[in-house]
Coordinates of C-alpha atoms in Angstrom, one line a residue:
M1 CA 90.6 65.4 102.3
V2 CA 93.8 66.0 104.2
G3 CA 94.4 69.4 105.8
N4 CA 95.9 72.3 103.9
K5 CA 98.4 72.4 101.0
A6 CA 101.4 72.3 103.4
D7 CA 100.1 69.3 105.2
R8 CA 99.5 67.4 101.9
R9 CA 103.0 68.3 100.7
R10 CA 104.6 66.9 104.0
L11 CA 102.6 63.7 103.6
V12 CA 103.6 63.2 100.0
D13 CA 107.2 63.9 100.8
R14 CA 107.3 61.5 103.7
I15 CA 105.5 58.8 101.8
A16 CA 107.9 59.2 98.9
A17 CA 110.8 58.9 101.3
L18 CA 109.6 55.3 102.2
A19 CA 111.1 54.2 98.8
G20 CA 114.6 54.7 100.2
D21 CA 114.0 53.6 103.7
P22 CA 110.7 51.8 104.4
R23 CA 111.3 51.6 108.2
P24 CA 112.7 55.0 109.2
R25 CA 113.4 55.8 112.8
G26 CA 110.2 56.9 114.6
N27 CA 107.9 54.7 112.5
E28 CA 106.4 51.8 114.5
K29 CA 105.1 48.4 113.7
L30 CA 101.4 48.2 114.6
S31 CA 100.8 45.7 117.4
G32 CA 98.4 42.9 116.4
Q33 CA 98.8 43.6 112.7
I34 CA 101.2 41.5 110.6
G35 CA 103.5 43.6 108.4
L36 CA 101.7 47.0 109.0
Y37 CA 103.6 50.1 110.2
R38 CA 102.5 53.6 111.3
M39 CA 104.1 56.9 110.3
R40 CA 103.2 60.0 112.3
I41 CA 103.1 63.3 110.5
G42 CA 101.6 66.0 112.7
N43 CA 97.9 65.2 113.3
Y44 CA 97.9 62.7 110.5
R45 CA 98.9 59.1 110.3
V46 CA 99.9 56.8 107.4
I47 CA 99.4 53.1 107.7
Y48 CA 101.5 51.1 105.3
E49 CA 102.8 47.6 104.6
V50 CA 106.3 46.5 103.7
E51 CA 107.0 43.4 101.6
D52 CA 110.7 42.8 101.6
L53 CA 110.8 39.9 99.1
V54 CA 109.6 42.1 96.3
I55 CA 110.7 45.4 97.7
L56 CA 107.2 46.9 97.9
V57 CA 105.7 49.5 100.2
T58 CA 101.9 49.7 100.0
V59 CA 100.1 52.7 101.6
I60 CA 97.0 51.3 103.2
K61 CA 95.4 54.4 104.7
V62 CA 96.1 58.1 105.3
G63 CA 94.0 60.1 107.6
H64 CA 93.6 62.2 110.7
R65 CA 94.8 60.6 114.0
K66 CA 91.2 60.4 115.4
D67 CA 89.9 58.3 112.5
I68 CA 92.9 56.4 111.1
Y69 CA 92.7 53.2 113.2
R70 CA 89.0 52.5 112.4
K71 CA 88.5 49.5 110.1
I72 CA 92.2 48.8 109.2

């Protein structure tokens, strides 16, 4: 489970904002991973994929920064 209620609200808001801009400033493409991006939100990370041809953003994983990069 992700943090407290305020942390969860920030995560949900930032993930929802990807619908309007899937590659906002500050989000980075993951090296060695085709089409995967990382969004940093405090101590949490969101790993997501962008498919431009069908205008689709898929959230792959949400978790604490110490655990997020295991088994992507």
